[in-house]
Amino acid sequence: MARIQLGMVGGGNDAFIGGVHRIASRIDDRFELVAGALSSTPEKSAASAEALGIPRSYGSFEEMAEAEAAREDGIEAVSIVTPNHVHAAAAKAFLAKGIHVICDKPLTSTLEDAEALAASVAEAEALFILTHNYTGYPMIRQARAMVASGDLGDIRIVQAEYPQDWLTAPMENEGVKQAEWRTDPARSGAGGSVGDIGTHAHNLACFVSGLQIESLAADLQSWGKGRKLDDNAHMMLRFAGGARGMLWSSQVAPGNENALKLRVYGEKGGLEWSQEDPNYLWFTPLGEPKRLITRNGAGASEASQSVSRIPGGHPEGYLEGFATIYNEAADAIRAVQGGASRESAMGVLPDITAGMAGMRFINACVTSSANDAAWTKL
Amino acid sequence: MARIQLGMVGGGNDAFIGGVHRIASRIDDRFELVAGALSSTPEKSAASAEALGIPRSYGSFEEMAEAEAAREDGIEAVSIVTPNHVHAAAAKAFLAKGIHVICDKPLTSTLEDAEALAASVAEAEALFILTHNYTGYPMIRQARAMVASGDLGDIRIVQAEYPQDWLTAPMENEGVKQAEWRTDPARSGAGGSVGDIGTHAHNLACFVSGLQIESLAADLQSWGKGRKLDDNAHMMLRFAGGARGMLWSSQVAPGNENALKLRVYGEKGGLEWSQEDPNYLWFTPLGEPKRLITRNGAGASEASQSVSRIPGGHPEGYLEGFATIYNEAADAIRAVQGGASRESAMGVLPDITAGMAGMRFINACVTSSANDAAWTKL
Amino acid sequence: MARIQLGMVGGGNDAFIGGVHRIASRIDDRFELVAGALSSTPEKSAASAEALGIPRSYGSFEEMAEAEAAREDGIEAVSIVTPNHVHAAAAKAFLAKGIHVICDKPLTSTLEDAEALAASVAEAEALFILTHNYTGYPMIRQARAMVASGDLGDIRIVQAEYPQDWLTAPMENEGVKQAEWRTDPARSGAGGSVGDIGTHAHNLACFVSGLQIESLAADLQSWGKGRKLDDNAHMMLRFAGGARGMLWSSQVAPGNENALKLRVYGEKGGLEWSQEDPNYLWFTPLGEPKRLITRNGAGASEASQSVSRIPGGHPEGYLEGFATIYNEAADAIRAVQGGASRESAMGVLPDITAGMAGMRFINACVTSSANDAAWTKL
Amino acid sequence: MARIQLGMVGGGNDAFIGGVHRIASRIDDRFELVAGALSSTPEKSAASAEALGIPRSYGSFEEMAEAEAAREDGIEAVSIVTPNHVHAAAAKAFLAKGIHVICDKPLTSTLEDAEALAASVAEAEALFILTHNYTGYPMIRQARAMVASGDLGDIRIVQAEYPQDWLTAPMENEGVKQAEWRTDPARSGAGGSVGDIGTHAHNLACFVSGLQIESLAADLQSWGKGRKLDDNAHMMLRFAGGARGMLWSSQVAPGNENALKLRVYGEKGGLEWSQEDPNYLWFTPLGEPKRLITRNGAGASEASQSVSRIPGGHPEGYLEGFATIYNEAADAIRAVQGGASRESAMGVLPDITAGMAGMRFINACVTSSANDAAWTKL
């Protein structure tokens, strides 16, 4: 089957997430990266493209969208991996040309941008896929399926947390590029930790529980000296239907590297999953011994096996989970190219709706915290 | 050294915590249990006393206080292990006779009772010791000492949780005695999970961090059908001095037996401890590999070694932690008998102040939740 | 019920295991320690007895056996907690007087002594109980019961290991008393690590699997400079009936405190247990998710519950496991005093047969290793 | 940089390891798979090639070697992923044409084949790389570097184990293709578990410790009904220089998926690593708290960081470790193409020497076991 011709916006040298997208696009061999507008200047872009063996380089995403749309062998899809404030404009440019968009999260840096982008997506014929990559982990898929099938009974409690420690010291003042833009409201938006990682925890909590947050009460803090955005956020959650929860995001908790963790409890049982040990899922049916289900091992269901590549005991990781989003994006693109509806093609892929939910989440966090943690609707 | 003559109020057949106090009082061989008013009727009390080999049995705590105070070889201390609503009256009866009191937590079932008891304690010459037993764990002692000595730098974040699952189903309607009184406001007080276990998490968070909670915002729920008290509580914490935290207590989280867990983060490092694996303490100095410190193992400090009995790798557990409270109570009793001041004798033993803090914590939880989780001062 | 009057031989100041026996004897309140010959001289013995609140002190075990047997209120049982080379003579002295013996392991320092002791035990009316304390852990009891009931099918493989690190450096040359006698053939016998800890691993492997070792091939080493006894031992095992296994004991494996671990695999499932986390038992039925069974938690059977004191999630440890041996010893003593046969009274308590098996194990290890690891019958 | 043109022998439909090699070759974007002789017949090969998007398909490896060597744009390297008995002939065919060989392990099915292949490798100018993939894990690299730099002092003990459970039941009689050839001496060689997985454990033990096995005493068993090759192997190891060790390989240990584990102890400290949780490395310096070093986290050294792709806390897994072998193979191929010596180009890549060591290991295991576990030189 022919590989999908792919372009990339952002992701030049030193950009962590750009490299991740490229590996993820290769793992299942569904894409061929042939074009890029990788950096902020044509020269840097060209240098990065050459270093990466990408044949066509452009000076800007606008130029790229124009030129690729005009080629017969032009890109069919584009990955947008810039800082948040560029997402909306870039995505709109490619959607307008009928090029499918795979966009990093959070959706945009402002709610206004997000709404404009959502309008464009609604009008477009191309697909818009948001890389909430943690939904690609096999055991997250299984957790979602187990909740949906009633293994936990009615859901009562959802505990989500995402602590990190890399901003414990004020790295943004020490020349760390990743730290600079992520702590800059102009480039990241109104949310600090809540935007960068809280959105992942929020997304995952909803993805697995099948529930939507109705309102939240949030207490945001900035511990790094001179930091403008939150680097630690505490919040309580009320889900539609009555379930309750808590969410903690932090970038200042020493000893935590990327410790996204989700726990869901219903009247019949519980589930626990940790991103740093992603091949395991604890299932705790009430009154029975705890069960440790392993990816592709005994107890693994179709939901997790279908997105696994190798046998149990051979750990898959972050890149494979990310690759599953790309693999399913390829399926979806081929499906709509073959005439399927956008909705049916998307399956469980994170979409503009998930992106808008994330933006409303960030907004509610910031608003609630400004109102002394008053309950705030999403 | 002569053993301290001990009495017990409550703790007859089927009472979990009474048996725990008795074992704890024996482990370090500092007490001899010689008198009891173990049950609600003289007959039951006598039967329990005989079964337990306790020589003197009384029909009520009033009678026991009176009689023992009159004996030359009467009890020097009494353990009060009744349901919460009896604590205050019993404690006052013994304090009035100069008999030292070791009382289970929470302090009382109502704030009024607590204040009255506090007044009695203030006037008494005898000691009042509250068995916040989790403070007796060696690695908790070490954690406290490490925070106090600045190993973590200024504390920023305290995450405490105490999930259980034993009330997931409405056990109080199925004849489970433990469940009956713990879900009954008349016997337990205004707090359900927040009183029974939230107070432990609160106490431990303060004990280790050295900080006091200034205000909290709490969202309490009752999931068990017809249950009057909370069985799940979410809350955000603001500590005096600026640190922030979260606390979760639950009795309806399937798969959690007694999963008290504390995490403390400062600008220089973090600590993590779990009650179910109490011989381990994670210390995560920023920028260094995680260190797993073991009780009486390499890295264990005087603070934990001094309350350990056996070498590292030979696990001590819940009963030994509890016994440390008894052992230190014996030290304190002998010290005041020898003329020491009550304050110097108490050391780090949990006292009436900790008990009052717990009562204010319960009250603040209930008040805040009734006000839609408004910030409420303690 | 009246407490059993207990004496102790050995266990003076600084003796680790003596203190353990004393706590273990108190936990379930079945014994009262009233007499001792705690040290090598009458003066030291008296000082230790006074410090410990033991009313009667003797200058030697011979004197104690004589005097106590003559008293109407004399001891009914004695704990022998000396270095290994004293076990036999002491045990025989008390057995000859009809006093029940609770003896630390290994049985003796030489096979000759062991055989002589076995002969005395066979003739005696009193009980002889060996404190293979690890058999007292609740989850070990459950593991044994699960194997016996066929949950694993026919047993194929038994992997036992017991690494420690305390003799990595030559501590015996640095004045550490524990290290001195344990590395001295005159006091410990022919086995170093195999005698001190290998016997525990051997005992546990047999206790849980229900199998006996037919022959073994062992490679023993001494890494500590100038050390006369093995401090690391590797061996392969052949069990009667065909199962195979491995056993590793070490005192020179840095990072291991007391890491006794047992894994048993049959045609239908497996079991894994670690002494340092004793409240957990992994059960892995073939083709099903791994199950983590917790002490007194869901999935805990009668075999473990009956030797548990407190609810699941409230960790019991080394001392409680040891106390179970004492508690069952009390049951057995009362039973034979009431006329029961010795055999029926002993139940699963480790006895002279287990002790002799341990001695043959040590002997086989040393013999095999001297013959270049030739297979050696036990 | 231009991608290396790659061919593949074996790896048609249903072949687990072929798919792994393909993903591994793509992850770091250094190879382009352009030719294949994927199956045993030209028709099946062509069908597989088409399904995988491989442009050139051949009916046999001989044909492929011939044809590709004749093309100007022919393959520069070939991956051999057939059952073991085909390795030697295929490798020799490509080496003879100057095409670099990346070959799955174990080297061959017989020692004779292995020696013949070794002779061919010695004469060839092309590289021969054996995919002992577990050496590609970052924390294994760090472990090796730590041992080499003396962090553990002189190595005393090496404990390796590799239990699995997939052959607990006789799957080879139930049509499982993987089980069929791996239990067939004609296709696998004389070793069952020792050849399939024991060689990995052996290789890793030597790779990390820097030591070679001098002799071993092995006890091999076949538990599966009618099984001709060992499915469980116990052995004791003696390393050149005096260190000792144990190795256990099993395919019949229920609950173990792919539980390769290595522990190395020296006079100054220890290391522990588990393949199923590969991003962690325990370092236990004697007398200090245990340290948990994480991939690309605090404490990670250049040795592990240089083969990591993403930050700590973002787990890399089996495929990434495998990809590192491919990435370094690409470096090595480009280096020799640029004139470097084969030796300097290979770096730490597993080579024919490692392959021969593996063959001698299998042979020694089988020979020793046939001689009642007599010590057998490698």
mmCIF file with all atom_site columns, C-alpha atoms in Angstrom, chain D residues 170-308:
data_model
loop_
_atom_site.group_PDB
_atom_site.id
_atom_site.type_symbol
_atom_site.label_atom_id
_atom_site.label_alt_id
_atom_site.label_comp_id
_atom_site.label_asym_id
_atom_site.label_entity_id
_atom_site.label_seq_id
_atom_site.pdbx_PDB_ins_code
_atom_site.Cartn_x
_atom_site.Cartn_y
_atom_site.Cartn_z
_atom_site.occupancy
_atom_site.B_iso_or_equiv
_atom_site.pdbx_formal_charge
_atom_site.auth_seq_id
_atom_site.auth_comp_id
_atom_site.auth_asym_id
_atom_site.auth_atom_id
_atom_site.pdbx_PDB_model_num
ATOM 1   C CA . PRO D 1 170 ? 2.850  -28.245 24.489 1.00 0.00 ? 170 PRO D CA 1
ATOM 2   C CA . MET D 1 171 ? 1.995  -25.496 22.008 1.00 0.00 ? 171 MET D CA 1
ATOM 3   C CA . GLU D 1 172 ? 4.076  -27.122 19.293 1.00 0.00 ? 172 GLU D CA 1
ATOM 4   C CA . ASN D 1 173 ? 1.412  -29.793 19.019 1.00 0.00 ? 173 ASN D CA 1
ATOM 5   C CA . GLU D 1 174 ? -1.320 -27.219 18.644 1.00 0.00 ? 174 GLU D CA 1
ATOM 6   C CA . GLY D 1 175 ? -0.211 -25.630 15.400 1.00 0.00 ? 175 GLY D CA 1
ATOM 7   C CA . VAL D 1 176 ? 1.678  -22.660 16.815 1.00 0.00 ? 176 VAL D CA 1
ATOM 8   C CA . LYS D 1 177 ? 4.322  -22.032 14.149 1.00 0.00 ? 177 LYS D CA 1
ATOM 9   C CA . GLN D 1 178 ? 6.689  -20.185 16.483 1.00 0.00 ? 178 GLN D CA 1
ATOM 10  C CA . ALA D 1 179 ? 6.578  -23.138 18.874 1.00 0.00 ? 179 ALA D CA 1
ATOM 11  C CA . GLU D 1 180 ? 7.080  -25.701 16.112 1.00 0.00 ? 180 GLU D CA 1
ATOM 12  C CA . TRP D 1 181 ? 10.428 -24.601 14.795 1.00 0.00 ? 181 TRP D CA 1
ATOM 13  C CA . ARG D 1 182 ? 11.773 -23.519 18.140 1.00 0.00 ? 182 ARG D CA 1
ATOM 14  C CA . THR D 1 183 ? 11.234 -27.011 19.567 1.00 0.00 ? 183 THR D CA 1
ATOM 15  C CA . ASP D 1 184 ? 12.561 -28.811 16.496 1.00 0.00 ? 184 ASP D CA 1
ATOM 16  C CA . PRO D 1 185 ? 16.259 -29.769 16.744 1.00 0.00 ? 185 PRO D CA 1
ATOM 17  C CA . ALA D 1 186 ? 16.588 -29.762 12.969 1.00 0.00 ? 186 ALA D CA 1
ATOM 18  C CA . ARG D 1 187 ? 15.696 -26.109 12.751 1.00 0.00 ? 187 ARG D CA 1
ATOM 19  C CA . SER D 1 188 ? 16.760 -24.751 16.139 1.00 0.00 ? 188 SER D CA 1
ATOM 20  C CA . GLY D 1 189 ? 19.842 -26.818 16.912 1.00 0.00 ? 189 GLY D CA 1
ATOM 21  C CA . ALA D 1 190 ? 20.763 -28.709 20.041 1.00 0.00 ? 190 ALA D CA 1
ATOM 22  C CA . GLY D 1 191 ? 19.528 -26.063 22.450 1.00 0.00 ? 191 GLY D CA 1
ATOM 23  C CA . GLY D 1 192 ? 15.908 -25.354 23.264 1.00 0.00 ? 192 GLY D CA 1
ATOM 24  C CA . SER D 1 193 ? 15.500 -22.670 25.905 1.00 0.00 ? 193 SER D CA 1
ATOM 25  C CA . VAL D 1 194 ? 19.268 -22.376 26.189 1.00 0.00 ? 194 VAL D CA 1
ATOM 26  C CA . GLY D 1 195 ? 19.542 -21.565 22.493 1.00 0.00 ? 195 GLY D CA 1
ATOM 27  C CA . ASP D 1 196 ? 16.518 -19.351 22.141 1.00 0.00 ? 196 ASP D CA 1
ATOM 28  C CA . ILE D 1 197 ? 16.799 -17.269 25.293 1.00 0.00 ? 197 ILE D CA 1
ATOM 29  C CA . GLY D 1 198 ? 19.670 -18.643 27.350 1.00 0.00 ? 198 GLY D CA 1
ATOM 30  C CA . THR D 1 199 ? 22.029 -17.222 24.740 1.00 0.00 ? 199 THR D CA 1
ATOM 31  C CA . HIS D 1 200 ? 20.558 -13.773 25.353 1.00 0.00 ? 200 HIS D CA 1
ATOM 32  C CA . ALA D 1 201 ? 21.078 -14.096 29.094 1.00 0.00 ? 201 ALA D CA 1
ATOM 33  C CA . HIS D 1 202 ? 24.605 -15.390 28.542 1.00 0.00 ? 202 HIS D CA 1
ATOM 34  C CA . ASN D 1 203 ? 25.408 -12.624 26.108 1.00 0.00 ? 203 ASN D CA 1
ATOM 35  C CA . LEU D 1 204 ? 24.049 -9.938  28.394 1.00 0.00 ? 204 LEU D CA 1
ATOM 36  C CA . ALA D 1 205 ? 25.844 -11.288 31.454 1.00 0.00 ? 205 ALA D CA 1
ATOM 37  C CA . CYS D 1 206 ? 29.144 -11.119 29.586 1.00 0.00 ? 206 CYS D CA 1
ATOM 38  C CA . PHE D 1 207 ? 28.389 -7.803  27.894 1.00 0.00 ? 207 PHE D CA 1
ATOM 39  C CA . VAL D 1 208 ? 27.655 -6.046  31.170 1.00 0.00 ? 208 VAL D CA 1
ATOM 40  C CA . SER D 1 209 ? 30.196 -7.733  33.412 1.00 0.00 ? 209 SER D CA 1
ATOM 41  C CA . GLY D 1 210 ? 32.979 -7.604  30.850 1.00 0.00 ? 210 GLY D CA 1
ATOM 42  C CA . LEU D 1 211 ? 33.761 -11.211 31.804 1.00 0.00 ? 211 LEU D CA 1
ATOM 43  C CA . GLN D 1 212 ? 33.826 -14.455 29.862 1.00 0.00 ? 212 GLN D CA 1
ATOM 44  C CA . ILE D 1 213 ? 32.478 -17.777 31.114 1.00 0.00 ? 213 ILE D CA 1
ATOM 45  C CA . GLU D 1 214 ? 35.198 -20.330 31.577 1.00 0.00 ? 214 GLU D CA 1
ATOM 46  C CA . SER D 1 215 ? 33.053 -23.319 32.447 1.00 0.00 ? 215 SER D CA 1
ATOM 47  C CA . LEU D 1 216 ? 29.531 -24.184 33.447 1.00 0.00 ? 216 LEU D CA 1
ATOM 48  C CA . ALA D 1 217 ? 27.574 -26.984 35.065 1.00 0.00 ? 217 ALA D CA 1
ATOM 49  C CA . ALA D 1 218 ? 24.105 -27.327 33.563 1.00 0.00 ? 218 ALA D CA 1
ATOM 50  C CA . ASP D 1 219 ? 20.991 -29.318 34.294 1.00 0.00 ? 219 ASP D CA 1
ATOM 51  C CA . LEU D 1 220 ? 18.564 -29.206 31.358 1.00 0.00 ? 220 LEU D CA 1
ATOM 52  C CA . GLN D 1 221 ? 15.037 -30.506 31.378 1.00 0.00 ? 221 GLN D CA 1
ATOM 53  C CA . SER D 1 222 ? 12.122 -30.929 28.984 1.00 0.00 ? 222 SER D CA 1
ATOM 54  C CA . TRP D 1 223 ? 8.770  -30.603 30.680 1.00 0.00 ? 223 TRP D CA 1
ATOM 55  C CA . GLY D 1 224 ? 6.515  -30.364 27.637 1.00 0.00 ? 224 GLY D CA 1
ATOM 56  C CA . LYS D 1 225 ? 5.179  -33.778 26.726 1.00 0.00 ? 225 LYS D CA 1
ATOM 57  C CA . GLY D 1 226 ? 7.188  -35.267 23.892 1.00 0.00 ? 226 GLY D CA 1
ATOM 58  C CA . ARG D 1 227 ? 9.404  -32.221 23.627 1.00 0.00 ? 227 ARG D CA 1
ATOM 59  C CA . LYS D 1 228 ? 12.866 -33.019 22.269 1.00 0.00 ? 228 LYS D CA 1
ATOM 60  C CA . LEU D 1 229 ? 14.694 -29.871 23.370 1.00 0.00 ? 229 LEU D CA 1
ATOM 61  C CA . ASP D 1 230 ? 15.167 -28.374 26.813 1.00 0.00 ? 230 ASP D CA 1
ATOM 62  C CA . ASP D 1 231 ? 12.485 -25.972 27.975 1.00 0.00 ? 231 ASP D CA 1
ATOM 63  C CA . ASN D 1 232 ? 14.056 -25.289 31.367 1.00 0.00 ? 232 ASN D CA 1
ATOM 64  C CA . ALA D 1 233 ? 17.722 -25.018 32.193 1.00 0.00 ? 233 ALA D CA 1
ATOM 65  C CA . HIS D 1 234 ? 19.560 -24.470 35.447 1.00 0.00 ? 234 HIS D CA 1
ATOM 66  C CA . MET D 1 235 ? 23.252 -23.790 35.483 1.00 0.00 ? 235 MET D CA 1
ATOM 67  C CA . MET D 1 236 ? 26.137 -22.566 37.592 1.00 0.00 ? 236 MET D CA 1
ATOM 68  C CA . LEU D 1 237 ? 28.816 -20.435 36.002 1.00 0.00 ? 237 LEU D CA 1
ATOM 69  C CA . ARG D 1 238 ? 32.517 -19.874 36.553 1.00 0.00 ? 238 ARG D CA 1
ATOM 70  C CA . PHE D 1 239 ? 33.948 -16.816 34.900 1.00 0.00 ? 239 PHE D CA 1
ATOM 71  C CA . ALA D 1 240 ? 37.520 -16.256 33.876 1.00 0.00 ? 240 ALA D CA 1
ATOM 72  C CA . GLY D 1 241 ? 39.128 -14.295 36.688 1.00 0.00 ? 241 GLY D CA 1
ATOM 73  C CA . GLY D 1 242 ? 37.149 -16.017 39.407 1.00 0.00 ? 242 GLY D CA 1
ATOM 74  C CA . ALA D 1 243 ? 33.663 -14.549 39.445 1.00 0.00 ? 243 ALA D CA 1
ATOM 75  C CA . ARG D 1 244 ? 30.807 -16.988 39.831 1.00 0.00 ? 244 ARG D CA 1
ATOM 76  C CA . GLY D 1 245 ? 27.237 -16.957 38.690 1.00 0.00 ? 245 GLY D CA 1
ATOM 77  C CA . MET D 1 246 ? 23.969 -18.674 37.996 1.00 0.00 ? 246 MET D CA 1
ATOM 78  C CA . LEU D 1 247 ? 21.795 -18.702 34.933 1.00 0.00 ? 247 LEU D CA 1
ATOM 79  C CA . TRP D 1 248 ? 18.236 -19.863 34.616 1.00 0.00 ? 248 TRP D CA 1
ATOM 80  C CA . SER D 1 249 ? 16.355 -20.040 31.351 1.00 0.00 ? 249 SER D CA 1
ATOM 81  C CA . SER D 1 250 ? 12.825 -21.327 31.191 1.00 0.00 ? 250 SER D CA 1
ATOM 82  C CA . GLN D 1 251 ? 9.889  -21.418 28.847 1.00 0.00 ? 251 GLN D CA 1
ATOM 83  C CA . VAL D 1 252 ? 7.642  -23.184 31.333 1.00 0.00 ? 252 VAL D CA 1
ATOM 84  C CA . ALA D 1 253 ? 7.420  -20.744 34.262 1.00 0.00 ? 253 ALA D CA 1
ATOM 85  C CA . PRO D 1 254 ? 3.803  -19.486 34.378 1.00 0.00 ? 254 PRO D CA 1
ATOM 86  C CA . GLY D 1 255 ? 3.495  -15.761 34.932 1.00 0.00 ? 255 GLY D CA 1
ATOM 87  C CA . ASN D 1 256 ? 6.768  -14.885 33.216 1.00 0.00 ? 256 ASN D CA 1
ATOM 88  C CA . GLU D 1 257 ? 6.363  -13.276 29.841 1.00 0.00 ? 257 GLU D CA 1
ATOM 89  C CA . ASN D 1 258 ? 9.852  -12.252 28.854 1.00 0.00 ? 258 ASN D CA 1
ATOM 90  C CA . ALA D 1 259 ? 11.459 -11.771 32.208 1.00 0.00 ? 259 ALA D CA 1
ATOM 91  C CA . LEU D 1 260 ? 15.124 -11.431 31.351 1.00 0.00 ? 260 LEU D CA 1
ATOM 92  C CA . LYS D 1 261 ? 16.869 -10.102 34.436 1.00 0.00 ? 261 LYS D CA 1
ATOM 93  C CA . LEU D 1 262 ? 20.484 -9.424  35.249 1.00 0.00 ? 262 LEU D CA 1
ATOM 94  C CA . ARG D 1 263 ? 22.135 -8.775  38.597 1.00 0.00 ? 263 ARG D CA 1
ATOM 95  C CA . VAL D 1 264 ? 25.819 -8.088  38.990 1.00 0.00 ? 264 VAL D CA 1
ATOM 96  C CA . TYR D 1 265 ? 27.590 -7.731  42.333 1.00 0.00 ? 265 TYR D CA 1
ATOM 97  C CA . GLY D 1 266 ? 31.090 -6.546  43.060 1.00 0.00 ? 266 GLY D CA 1
ATOM 98  C CA . GLU D 1 267 ? 32.986 -5.764  46.198 1.00 0.00 ? 267 GLU D CA 1
ATOM 99  C CA . LYS D 1 268 ? 31.784 -2.154  46.140 1.00 0.00 ? 268 LYS D CA 1
ATOM 100 C CA . GLY D 1 269 ? 28.243 -2.327  44.859 1.00 0.00 ? 269 GLY D CA 1
ATOM 101 C CA . GLY D 1 270 ? 25.576 -3.999  42.782 1.00 0.00 ? 270 GLY D CA 1
ATOM 102 C CA . LEU D 1 271 ? 23.415 -3.442  39.712 1.00 0.00 ? 271 LEU D CA 1
ATOM 103 C CA . GLU D 1 272 ? 20.004 -4.850  38.859 1.00 0.00 ? 272 GLU D CA 1
ATOM 104 C CA . TRP D 1 273 ? 18.109 -4.595  35.587 1.00 0.00 ? 273 TRP D CA 1
ATOM 105 C CA . SER D 1 274 ? 14.912 -6.154  34.241 1.00 0.00 ? 274 SER D CA 1
ATOM 106 C CA . GLN D 1 275 ? 14.067 -6.252  30.573 1.00 0.00 ? 275 GLN D CA 1
ATOM 107 C CA . GLU D 1 276 ? 10.364 -5.795  31.183 1.00 0.00 ? 276 GLU D CA 1
ATOM 108 C CA . ASP D 1 277 ? 11.033 -2.474  32.920 1.00 0.00 ? 277 ASP D CA 1
ATOM 109 C CA . PRO D 1 278 ? 14.032 -1.463  30.871 1.00 0.00 ? 278 PRO D CA 1
ATOM 110 C CA . ASN D 1 279 ? 14.144 2.249   31.643 1.00 0.00 ? 279 ASN D CA 1
ATOM 111 C CA . TYR D 1 280 ? 15.273 1.633   35.207 1.00 0.00 ? 280 TYR D CA 1
ATOM 112 C CA . LEU D 1 281 ? 18.638 0.586   36.578 1.00 0.00 ? 281 LEU D CA 1
ATOM 113 C CA . TRP D 1 282 ? 19.150 -0.077  40.267 1.00 0.00 ? 282 TRP D CA 1
ATOM 114 C CA . PHE D 1 283 ? 22.576 0.848   41.526 1.00 0.00 ? 283 PHE D CA 1
ATOM 115 C CA . THR D 1 284 ? 23.341 -0.214  45.063 1.00 0.00 ? 284 THR D CA 1
ATOM 116 C CA . PRO D 1 285 ? 26.657 1.114   46.287 1.00 0.00 ? 285 PRO D CA 1
ATOM 117 C CA . LEU D 1 286 ? 27.604 -0.735  49.451 1.00 0.00 ? 286 LEU D CA 1
ATOM 118 C CA . GLY D 1 287 ? 26.555 1.188   52.530 1.00 0.00 ? 287 GLY D CA 1
ATOM 119 C CA . GLU D 1 288 ? 24.505 3.795   50.690 1.00 0.00 ? 288 GLU D CA 1
ATOM 120 C CA . PRO D 1 289 ? 20.806 3.990   49.878 1.00 0.00 ? 289 PRO D CA 1
ATOM 121 C CA . LYS D 1 290 ? 19.684 2.201   46.756 1.00 0.00 ? 290 LYS D CA 1
ATOM 122 C CA . ARG D 1 291 ? 19.581 4.454   43.731 1.00 0.00 ? 291 ARG D CA 1
ATOM 123 C CA . LEU D 1 292 ? 17.109 4.102   40.928 1.00 0.00 ? 292 LEU D CA 1
ATOM 124 C CA . ILE D 1 293 ? 18.692 5.526   37.804 1.00 0.00 ? 293 ILE D CA 1
ATOM 125 C CA . THR D 1 294 ? 16.298 6.250   34.976 1.00 0.00 ? 294 THR D CA 1
ATOM 126 C CA . ARG D 1 295 ? 16.989 6.418   31.273 1.00 0.00 ? 295 ARG D CA 1
ATOM 127 C CA . ASN D 1 296 ? 17.876 9.998   30.375 1.00 0.00 ? 296 ASN D CA 1
ATOM 128 C CA . GLY D 1 297 ? 17.055 10.981  33.929 1.00 0.00 ? 297 GLY D CA 1
ATOM 129 C CA . ALA D 1 298 ? 19.224 12.220  36.752 1.00 0.00 ? 298 ALA D CA 1
ATOM 130 C CA . GLY D 1 299 ? 22.205 9.905   37.076 1.00 0.00 ? 299 GLY D CA 1
ATOM 131 C CA . ALA D 1 300 ? 22.031 8.667   33.513 1.00 0.00 ? 300 ALA D CA 1
ATOM 132 C CA . SER D 1 301 ? 25.461 8.690   31.962 1.00 0.00 ? 301 SER D CA 1
ATOM 133 C CA . GLU D 1 302 ? 26.702 9.388   28.463 1.00 0.00 ? 302 GLU D CA 1
ATOM 134 C CA . ALA D 1 303 ? 26.675 5.643   27.785 1.00 0.00 ? 303 ALA D CA 1
ATOM 135 C CA . SER D 1 304 ? 22.899 5.489   28.123 1.00 0.00 ? 304 SER D CA 1
ATOM 136 C CA . GLN D 1 305 ? 22.024 8.993   26.990 1.00 0.00 ? 305 GLN D CA 1
ATOM 137 C CA . SER D 1 306 ? 23.825 8.568   23.670 1.00 0.00 ? 306 SER D CA 1
ATOM 138 C CA . VAL D 1 307 ? 21.482 5.722   22.738 1.00 0.00 ? 307 VAL D CA 1
ATOM 139 C CA . SER D 1 308 ? 18.294 7.388   24.038 1.00 0.00 ? 308 SER D CA 1
#
